[in-house]
Amino acid sequence: MNQIDQLKAVFTECGISAALEVVGERWSFLILRGAFNGLHHFEEFQSTLGIARNILSNRLTRLVEHGILRRDPDPDDRRKVAYRLTEKGRDLLPVLLSLRQWGERWVSGLPSNPVLVDRLGRRPIMVTVHAEDGRPLSLGDMEWVDRADLGKDAAA
Amino acid sequence: MNQIDQLKAVFTECGISAALEVVGERWSFLILRGAFNGLHHFEEFQSTLGIARNILSNRLTRLVEHGILRRDPDPDDRRKVAYRLTEKGRDLLPVLLSLRQWGERWVSGLPSNPVLVDRLGRRPIMVTVHAEDGRPLSLGDMEWVDRADLGKDAAA
DNA sequence: GCAAAGGGTTGCGTTATGAAACTCAGTGGG
DNA sequence: CCCACTGAGTTTCATAACGCAACCCTTTGC
């Protein structure tokens, strides 16, 4: 098995590397953040993010190819194209939110604006790591287990 | 201030871009994944990830500079250096896990190995987005609110 | 018909990434 | 003490990704 095959194996066997292959390039996350914030059009992304037009074009195309965004031409104005999150894209919300939570806590220091709130309680939503029964967990409460031993352990 | 200008302001100070400055480069997440999986040494990262040595060197240095990893020379063998997650680094777990969850579901299709389980229940842990009271939320249950309006709304 | 808007491309220079070879202190065995 | 080997990097040079500015082509509004 050569170097390339090894790399390829790494890329396909782990969910993290699989995900990064699709959304790991520079700007991808920021474009998605924009999409979650209600941006739809090329010019909106370009002017709010300040990204180079060729790169933006490239990323949007890639995100569409990977089924994360949909490209909807506007029937009323045929110059316009709306990029919208698919379900696959919307399902990246936990990634974006946890990244934001971390960035606010450890890098920028200050909570950013606007805040995503629960429509009912009108309190900020949160991302947590927890057990199936809902108990919140920290790293010390977890351990790595070979998948093959999972059922076995649970049964034991 | 129109919507776009608002977003533009938001974006420069957003936790997501802050986070990406630090961990957004290629390989950073994979190195962190390795660290969470118990890798500590340069050679371990290099051989398991297949990353170029110069890049690995560069990333490790950056992650140390940003306080995500600690660089501990081994007192018993002065050739060895152990890279360990700091609290700031460990706090990236939700990001890594949600990324992995997404990658497994939407890209690789299959669950990867090993699995992080709850030490007590010995069941896989999970990452979710939810309200303060624990209710799981989907995008439709949330809305963006200006932080200044938060208390106001809650009081109203 | 003409200017402007929207969504891109093209060309070209700069940075980032990658492969392979090289360094160099430290260690372990004979 | 000598030599092979290990661990953790550096250096060199080629290639890919990124960024800027300018350009292009439809579609619209007037």
Short mmCIF file of C-alpha atoms (C1' of nucleotides) in Angstrom, two decimals:
data_model
loop_
_atom_site.label_atom_id
_atom_site.label_comp_id
_atom_site.label_asym_id
_atom_site.label_seq_id
_atom_site.Cartn_x
_atom_site.Cartn_y
_atom_site.Cartn_z
CA MET A 1 0.00 0.00 0.00
CA ASN A 2 1.62 3.23 -1.11
CA GLN A 3 1.51 6.68 0.41
CA ILE A 4 -1.41 7.83 -1.70
CA ASP A 5 -3.50 4.78 -0.90
CA GLN A 6 -2.69 5.21 2.76
CA LEU A 7 -3.88 8.78 2.64
CA LYS A 8 -6.97 7.79 0.78
CA ALA A 9 -7.68 5.15 3.40
CA VAL A 10 -7.32 7.72 6.15
CA PHE A 11 -9.65 10.03 4.29
CA THR A 12 -12.39 7.53 3.87
CA GLU A 13 -12.28 5.63 7.13
CA CYS A 14 -12.87 8.49 9.55
CA GLY A 15 -15.93 10.69 9.66
CA ILE A 16 -13.82 13.71 10.48
CA SER A 17 -11.60 13.42 7.45
CA ALA A 18 -14.60 12.60 5.30
CA ALA A 19 -16.26 15.78 6.52
CA LEU A 20 -13.14 17.86 6.04
CA GLU A 21 -12.81 16.74 2.46
CA VAL A 22 -16.12 18.43 1.80
CA VAL A 23 -16.11 21.47 4.08
CA GLY A 24 -12.46 21.70 5.12
CA GLU A 25 -11.26 24.29 2.64
CA ARG A 26 -10.69 27.88 3.57
CA TRP A 27 -13.93 29.90 3.49
CA SER A 28 -16.30 26.93 3.36
CA PHE A 29 -17.37 27.30 6.97
CA LEU A 30 -17.73 31.04 6.63
CA ILE A 31 -19.88 30.65 3.55
CA LEU A 32 -22.05 28.21 5.44
CA ARG A 33 -22.31 30.56 8.36
CA GLY A 34 -23.53 33.15 5.91
CA ALA A 35 -26.08 30.72 4.56
CA PHE A 36 -27.34 29.98 8.08
CA ASN A 37 -27.61 33.72 8.62
CA GLY A 38 -29.89 34.08 5.64
CA LEU A 39 -27.56 34.94 2.77
CA HIS A 40 -28.58 33.51 -0.56
CA HIS A 41 -26.92 35.43 -3.38
CA PHE A 42 -23.43 35.54 -4.81
CA GLU A 43 -23.10 39.28 -4.28
CA GLU A 44 -24.28 39.01 -0.70
CA PHE A 45 -21.68 36.42 0.15
CA GLN A 46 -19.03 38.33 -1.71
CA SER A 47 -19.64 41.68 -0.08
CA THR A 48 -20.28 40.45 3.45
CA LEU A 49 -17.39 38.01 3.57
CA GLY A 50 -14.95 39.97 1.46
CA ILE A 51 -13.93 36.77 -0.30
CA ALA A 52 -12.38 36.86 -3.77
CA ARG A 53 -14.98 36.27 -6.47
CA ASN A 54 -13.21 33.37 -8.13
CA ILE A 55 -12.77 31.58 -4.82
CA LEU A 56 -16.38 32.19 -3.88
CA SER A 57 -17.48 30.85 -7.23
CA ASN A 58 -15.33 27.79 -6.75
CA ARG A 59 -16.58 27.12 -3.20
CA LEU A 60 -20.24 27.57 -4.06
CA THR A 61 -19.83 25.16 -6.94
CA ARG A 62 -18.14 22.63 -4.67
CA LEU A 63 -20.75 22.97 -1.95
CA VAL A 64 -23.47 22.47 -4.53
CA GLU A 65 -21.67 19.46 -5.99
CA HIS A 66 -21.48 17.96 -2.53
CA GLY A 67 -25.16 18.55 -1.95
CA ILE A 68 -24.70 21.00 0.89
CA LEU A 69 -26.21 23.92 -0.99
CA ARG A 70 -28.84 23.96 -3.69
CA ARG A 71 -28.55 26.35 -6.64
CA ASP A 72 -31.94 27.82 -7.43
CA PRO A 73 -32.23 30.18 -10.39
CA ASP A 74 -34.78 32.87 -9.63
CA PRO A 75 -37.72 32.52 -12.05
CA ASP A 76 -38.68 36.20 -11.62
CA ASP A 77 -35.25 37.64 -12.34
CA ARG A 78 -33.12 35.43 -14.46
CA ARG A 79 -29.91 37.14 -13.46
CA LYS A 80 -30.37 35.96 -9.90
CA VAL A 81 -29.43 32.66 -8.39
CA ALA A 82 -30.28 31.68 -4.83
CA TYR A 83 -28.03 29.33 -2.92
CA ARG A 84 -29.91 27.52 -0.18
CA LEU A 85 -28.96 24.97 2.42
CA THR A 86 -30.10 21.44 1.77
CA GLU A 87 -30.91 19.13 4.66
CA LYS A 88 -27.35 17.88 4.47
CA GLY A 89 -26.19 21.46 4.83
CA ARG A 90 -28.59 22.31 7.62
CA ASP A 91 -27.32 19.29 9.48
CA LEU A 92 -23.96 21.04 9.80
CA LEU A 93 -25.50 23.39 12.34
CA PRO A 94 -24.02 21.59 15.36
CA VAL A 95 -20.57 21.92 13.84
CA LEU A 96 -20.98 25.63 13.21
CA LEU A 97 -22.47 26.27 16.62
CA SER A 98 -19.89 24.32 18.55
CA LEU A 99 -17.15 26.05 16.60
CA ARG A 100 -18.72 29.36 17.48
CA GLN A 101 -19.15 28.46 21.12
CA TRP A 102 -15.49 27.54 21.31
CA GLY A 103 -14.33 30.63 19.47
CA GLU A 104 -16.34 32.89 21.71
CA ARG A 105 -15.10 31.24 24.85
CA TRP A 106 -11.43 30.84 24.01
CA VAL A 107 -10.51 33.26 21.24
CA SER A 108 -12.69 36.30 20.78
CA GLY A 109 -13.68 36.25 24.43
CA LEU A 110 -16.94 37.98 23.78
CA PRO A 111 -20.25 36.50 22.74
CA SER A 112 -21.13 37.44 19.18
CA ASN A 113 -24.29 38.85 17.77
CA PRO A 114 -26.92 37.92 16.77
CA VAL A 115 -27.66 34.97 18.98
CA LEU A 116 -29.56 31.91 17.95
CA VAL A 117 -32.38 31.44 20.44
CA ASP A 118 -35.02 28.88 21.09
CA ARG A 119 -38.19 30.24 19.52
CA LEU A 120 -40.27 29.22 22.50
CA GLY A 121 -38.13 29.97 25.54
CA ARG A 122 -36.26 32.79 23.80
CA ARG A 123 -33.09 31.70 25.54
CA PRO A 124 -29.81 31.01 23.74
CA ILE A 125 -29.52 27.49 22.41
CA MET A 126 -26.49 25.38 23.25
CA VAL A 127 -24.45 22.46 21.98
CA THR A 128 -23.39 19.77 24.39
CA VAL A 129 -21.82 16.37 24.46
CA HIS A 130 -23.89 13.96 26.46
CA ALA A 131 -24.83 10.35 27.11
CA GLU A 132 -27.87 8.73 25.58
CA ASP A 133 -29.84 9.41 28.74
CA GLY A 134 -28.99 13.10 28.49
CA ARG A 135 -26.34 13.32 31.22
CA PRO A 136 -23.77 15.93 30.15
CA LEU A 137 -20.31 14.41 29.81
CA SER A 138 -16.76 15.68 30.00
CA LEU A 139 -13.76 13.94 28.49
CA GLY A 140 -13.06 12.09 31.73
CA ASP A 141 -16.46 10.45 31.59
CA MET A 142 -15.76 8.92 28.20
CA GLU A 143 -13.49 6.32 26.78
CA TRP A 144 -12.54 5.01 23.37
CA VAL A 145 -13.83 1.58 22.53
CA ASP A 146 -13.31 -0.56 19.48
CA ARG A 147 -16.60 -0.71 17.66
CA ALA A 148 -16.43 -4.49 17.54
CA ASP A 149 -16.35 -4.57 21.35
CA LEU A 150 -19.38 -2.34 21.73
CA GLY A 151 -22.18 -4.85 21.82
CA LYS A 152 -20.01 -7.28 23.75
CA ASP A 153 -19.26 -4.73 26.47
CA ALA A 154 -22.84 -3.62 26.73
CA ALA A 155 -23.95 -7.21 27.11
CA ALA A 156 -21.25 -8.05 29.66
CA MET B 1 -27.83 49.98 9.11
CA ASN B 2 -29.18 47.50 6.60
CA GLN B 3 -29.16 43.75 6.92
CA ILE B 4 -26.01 43.22 4.92
CA ASP B 5 -24.00 45.81 6.82
CA GLN B 6 -25.21 44.30 10.01
CA LEU B 7 -23.99 40.91 8.98
CA LYS B 8 -20.68 42.31 7.80
CA ALA B 9 -20.10 43.76 11.24
CA VAL B 10 -21.20 40.52 12.82
CA PHE B 11 -18.84 38.48 10.75
CA THR B 12 -15.60 40.16 11.67
CA GLU B 13 -16.22 39.60 15.34
CA CYS B 14 -17.86 36.21 15.07
CA GLY B 15 -16.70 33.27 17.13
CA ILE B 16 -16.58 31.11 14.05
CA SER B 17 -13.99 33.17 12.26
CA ALA B 18 -12.07 33.54 15.49
CA ALA B 19 -12.02 29.77 15.85
CA LEU B 20 -11.05 29.23 12.24
CA GLU B 21 -8.06 31.54 12.58
CA VAL B 22 -6.69 29.08 15.07
CA VAL B 23 -7.80 25.64 13.89
CA GLY B 24 -8.97 26.28 10.35
CA GLU B 25 -5.84 25.26 8.45
CA ARG B 26 -5.54 21.98 6.66
CA TRP B 27 -4.56 19.14 8.98
CA SER B 28 -5.27 20.99 12.22
CA PHE B 29 -8.45 19.06 12.91
CA LEU B 30 -6.85 15.77 11.98
CA ILE B 31 -3.94 16.43 14.30
CA LEU B 32 -6.41 17.21 17.05
CA ARG B 33 -8.32 14.07 16.31
CA GLY B 34 -5.04 12.21 16.76
CA ALA B 35 -4.44 13.97 20.04
CA PHE B 36 -7.90 13.01 21.29
CA ASN B 37 -7.12 9.45 20.25
CA GLY B 38 -4.06 9.38 22.44
CA LEU B 39 -1.25 10.36 20.10
CA HIS B 40 1.50 12.40 21.73
CA HIS B 41 4.66 12.21 19.66
CA PHE B 42 5.79 13.75 16.42
CA GLU B 43 6.52 10.39 14.84
CA GLU B 44 3.14 9.03 15.85
CA PHE B 45 1.28 11.89 14.22
CA GLN B 46 3.49 11.73 11.18
CA SER B 47 3.13 8.02 10.56
CA THR B 48 -0.57 7.69 11.37
CA LEU B 49 -1.70 10.78 9.48
CA GLY B 50 0.77 10.57 6.61
CA ILE B 51 1.27 14.32 6.83
CA ALA B 52 4.46 15.93 5.51
CA ARG B 53 6.98 16.50 8.29
CA ASN B 54 7.43 20.19 7.67
CA ILE B 55 3.69 20.81 7.73
CA LEU B 56 3.29 18.74 10.87
CA SER B 57 6.06 20.70 12.50
CA ASN B 58 4.43 23.95 11.50
CA ARG B 59 0.94 22.92 12.74
CA LEU B 60 2.17 21.59 16.06
CA THR B 61 4.04 24.82 16.66
CA ARG B 62 0.95 26.85 15.82
CA LEU B 63 -1.32 24.75 18.02
CA VAL B 64 1.14 25.15 20.88
CA GLU B 65 1.38 28.90 20.30
CA HIS B 66 -2.40 29.12 20.46
CA GLY B 67 -2.50 27.16 23.69
CA ILE B 68 -4.36 24.20 22.26
CA LEU B 69 -1.52 21.75 22.79
CA ARG B 70 1.22 21.75 25.39
CA ARG B 71 4.76 20.74 24.44
CA ASP B 72 6.27 18.57 27.17
CA PRO B 73 9.85 17.39 26.76
CA ASP B 74 10.22 13.90 28.20
CA PRO B 75 12.61 14.03 31.18
CA ASP B 76 13.47 10.32 30.82
CA ASP B 77 14.40 10.47 27.15
CA ARG B 78 15.48 13.86 26.05
CA ARG B 79 14.89 13.13 22.39
CA LYS B 80 11.19 12.79 23.01
CA VAL B 81 8.58 15.51 23.18
CA ALA B 82 4.98 14.87 24.17
CA TYR B 83 2.23 17.03 22.77
CA ARG B 84 -0.81 17.07 25.02
CA LEU B 85 -4.18 18.77 24.84
CA THR B 86 -4.70 21.71 27.15
CA GLU B 87 -8.13 22.49 28.54
CA LYS B 88 -8.61 24.85 25.64
CA GLY B 89 -7.79 21.98 23.32
CA ARG B 90 -9.98 19.47 25.11
CA ASP B 91 -12.84 21.93 24.85
CA LEU B 92 -12.77 21.41 21.09
CA LEU B 93 -14.27 17.99 21.58
CA PRO B 94 -17.82 19.05 20.63
CA VAL B 95 -16.50 20.45 17.36
CA LEU B 96 -14.62 17.29 16.51
CA LEU B 97 -17.49 15.04 17.50
CA SER B 98 -20.13 16.97 15.62
CA LEU B 99 -17.90 17.05 12.58
CA ARG B 100 -17.44 13.32 12.85
CA GLN B 101 -21.14 12.70 13.38
CA TRP B 102 -21.90 14.67 10.25
CA GLY B 103 -19.18 13.02 8.20
CA GLU B 104 -20.35 9.57 9.19
CA ARG B 105 -23.94 10.33 8.42
CA TRP B 106 -23.56 12.22 5.17
CA VAL B 107 -20.20 11.39 3.62
CA SER B 108 -18.55 8.17 4.65
CA GLY B 109 -21.88 6.56 5.44
CA LEU B 110 -20.33 4.21 7.91
CA PRO B 111 -19.45 4.74 11.56
CA SER B 112 -15.73 5.00 12.20
CA ASN B 113 -13.57 3.32 14.76
CA PRO B 114 -12.84 3.62 17.64
CA VAL B 115 -15.98 5.02 19.19
CA LEU B 116 -16.14 7.37 22.12
CA VAL B 117 -18.50 5.89 24.70
CA ASP B 118 -19.96 6.96 27.98
CA ARG B 119 -17.82 5.24 30.65
CA LEU B 120 -20.88 4.30 32.67
CA GLY B 121 -23.47 3.31 30.12
CA ARG B 122 -20.87 2.14 27.59
CA ARG B 123 -23.06 3.56 24.83
CA PRO B 124 -21.83 5.98 22.14
CA ILE B 125 -21.97 9.61 23.21
CA MET B 126 -23.70 12.17 21.05
CA VAL B 127 -23.70 15.86 20.27
CA THR B 128 -26.96 17.77 20.00
CA VAL B 129 -28.30 21.26 19.75
CA HIS B 130 -30.94 21.90 22.35
CA ALA B 131 -32.74 24.48 24.46
CA GLU B 132 -31.71 25.27 28.01
CA ASP B 133 -34.35 22.91 29.30
CA GLY B 134 -32.88 20.10 27.23
CA ARG B 135 -35.47 19.97 24.45
CA PRO B 136 -33.70 19.00 21.21
CA LEU B 137 -34.10 21.69 18.58
CA SER B 138 -34.01 21.82 14.82
CA LEU B 139 -33.38 24.93 12.75
CA GLY B 140 -37.07 25.72 12.53
CA ASP B 141 -37.33 25.94 16.29
CA MET B 142 -34.72 28.66 16.47
CA GLU B 143 -34.39 32.25 15.45
CA TRP B 144 -31.72 34.89 15.37
CA VAL B 145 -32.08 37.62 17.94
CA ASP B 146 -30.00 40.70 18.62
CA ARG B 147 -28.22 40.14 21.87
CA ALA B 148 -29.43 43.49 23.16
CA ASP B 149 -33.01 42.33 22.75
CA LEU B 150 -32.46 39.16 24.67
CA GLY B 151 -33.34 40.18 28.21
CA LYS B 152 -36.05 42.50 26.90
CA ASP B 153 -37.78 39.71 25.02
CA ALA B 154 -37.51 37.32 27.92
CA ALA B 155 -39.04 39.91 30.22
CA ALA B 156 -41.81 40.82 27.80
"C1'" DG C 1 -30.80 51.42 -26.79
"C1'" DC C 2 -28.04 52.03 -22.87
"C1'" DA C 3 -26.41 51.80 -18.20
"C1'" DA C 4 -26.39 48.91 -14.34
"C1'" DA C 5 -27.00 44.49 -11.76
"C1'" DG C 6 -25.96 39.72 -11.09
"C1'" DG C 7 -23.01 36.02 -11.51
"C1'" DG C 8 -19.48 34.58 -13.00
"C1'" DT C 9 -14.13 33.87 -15.78
"C1'" DT C 10 -9.32 34.91 -16.94
"C1'" DG C 11 -4.54 36.12 -16.07
"C1'" DC C 12 -1.09 36.50 -13.07
"C1'" DG C 13 1.50 37.06 -8.77
"C1'" DT C 14 1.86 35.32 -3.81
"C1'" DT C 15 1.35 32.06 -0.28
"C1'" DA C 16 0.58 27.38 1.40
"C1'" DT C 17 1.30 22.55 0.94
"C1'" DG C 18 3.93 18.42 -0.19
"C1'" DA C 19 7.97 14.90 -1.03
"C1'" DA C 20 12.44 13.88 -0.09
"C1'" DA C 21 16.69 14.57 1.64
"C1'" DC C 22 19.35 16.40 5.40
"C1'" DT C 23 20.57 17.83 10.38
"C1'" DC C 24 21.60 17.01 14.87
"C1'" DA C 25 21.21 15.92 19.84
"C1'" DG C 26 20.38 11.69 22.49
"C1'" DT C 27 20.33 6.74 23.33
"C1'" DG C 28 21.65 1.79 23.53
"C1'" DG C 29 24.58 -1.98 22.65
"C1'" DG C 30 29.05 -3.97 22.25
"C1'" DC D 1 34.36 4.87 23.36
"C1'" DC D 2 32.23 3.87 18.81
"C1'" DC D 3 28.65 3.25 15.93
"C1'" DA D 4 24.03 2.47 14.45
"C1'" DC D 5 19.67 4.15 15.30
"C1'" DT D 6 15.67 7.21 17.05
"C1'" DG D 7 13.06 11.31 17.61
"C1'" DA D 8 12.21 15.73 16.25
"C1'" DG D 9 12.73 18.71 13.48
"C1'" DT D 10 14.83 21.83 9.05
"C1'" DT D 11 15.94 22.75 4.13
"C1'" DT D 12 15.15 22.61 -0.71
"C1'" DC D 13 12.56 22.72 -4.41
"C1'" DA D 14 8.20 21.68 -7.05
"C1'" DT D 15 3.20 22.09 -7.19
"C1'" DA D 16 -1.36 23.45 -5.78
"C1'" DA D 17 -4.35 26.84 -3.55
"C1'" DC D 18 -5.48 31.59 -2.80
"C1'" DG D 19 -6.15 36.52 -3.73
"C1'" DC D 20 -6.63 40.71 -6.70
"C1'" DA D 21 -8.07 43.16 -10.63
"C1'" DA D 22 -9.89 43.30 -14.75
"C1'" DC D 23 -12.90 41.43 -17.98
"C1'" DC D 24 -17.29 39.02 -19.90
"C1'" DC D 25 -22.03 37.86 -20.82
"C1'" DT D 26 -27.05 37.91 -19.77
"C1'" DT D 27 -30.88 40.08 -18.01
"C1'" DT D 28 -33.28 44.24 -16.30
"C1'" DG D 29 -35.01 48.98 -15.70
"C1'" DC D 30 -35.58 53.20 -17.78
#
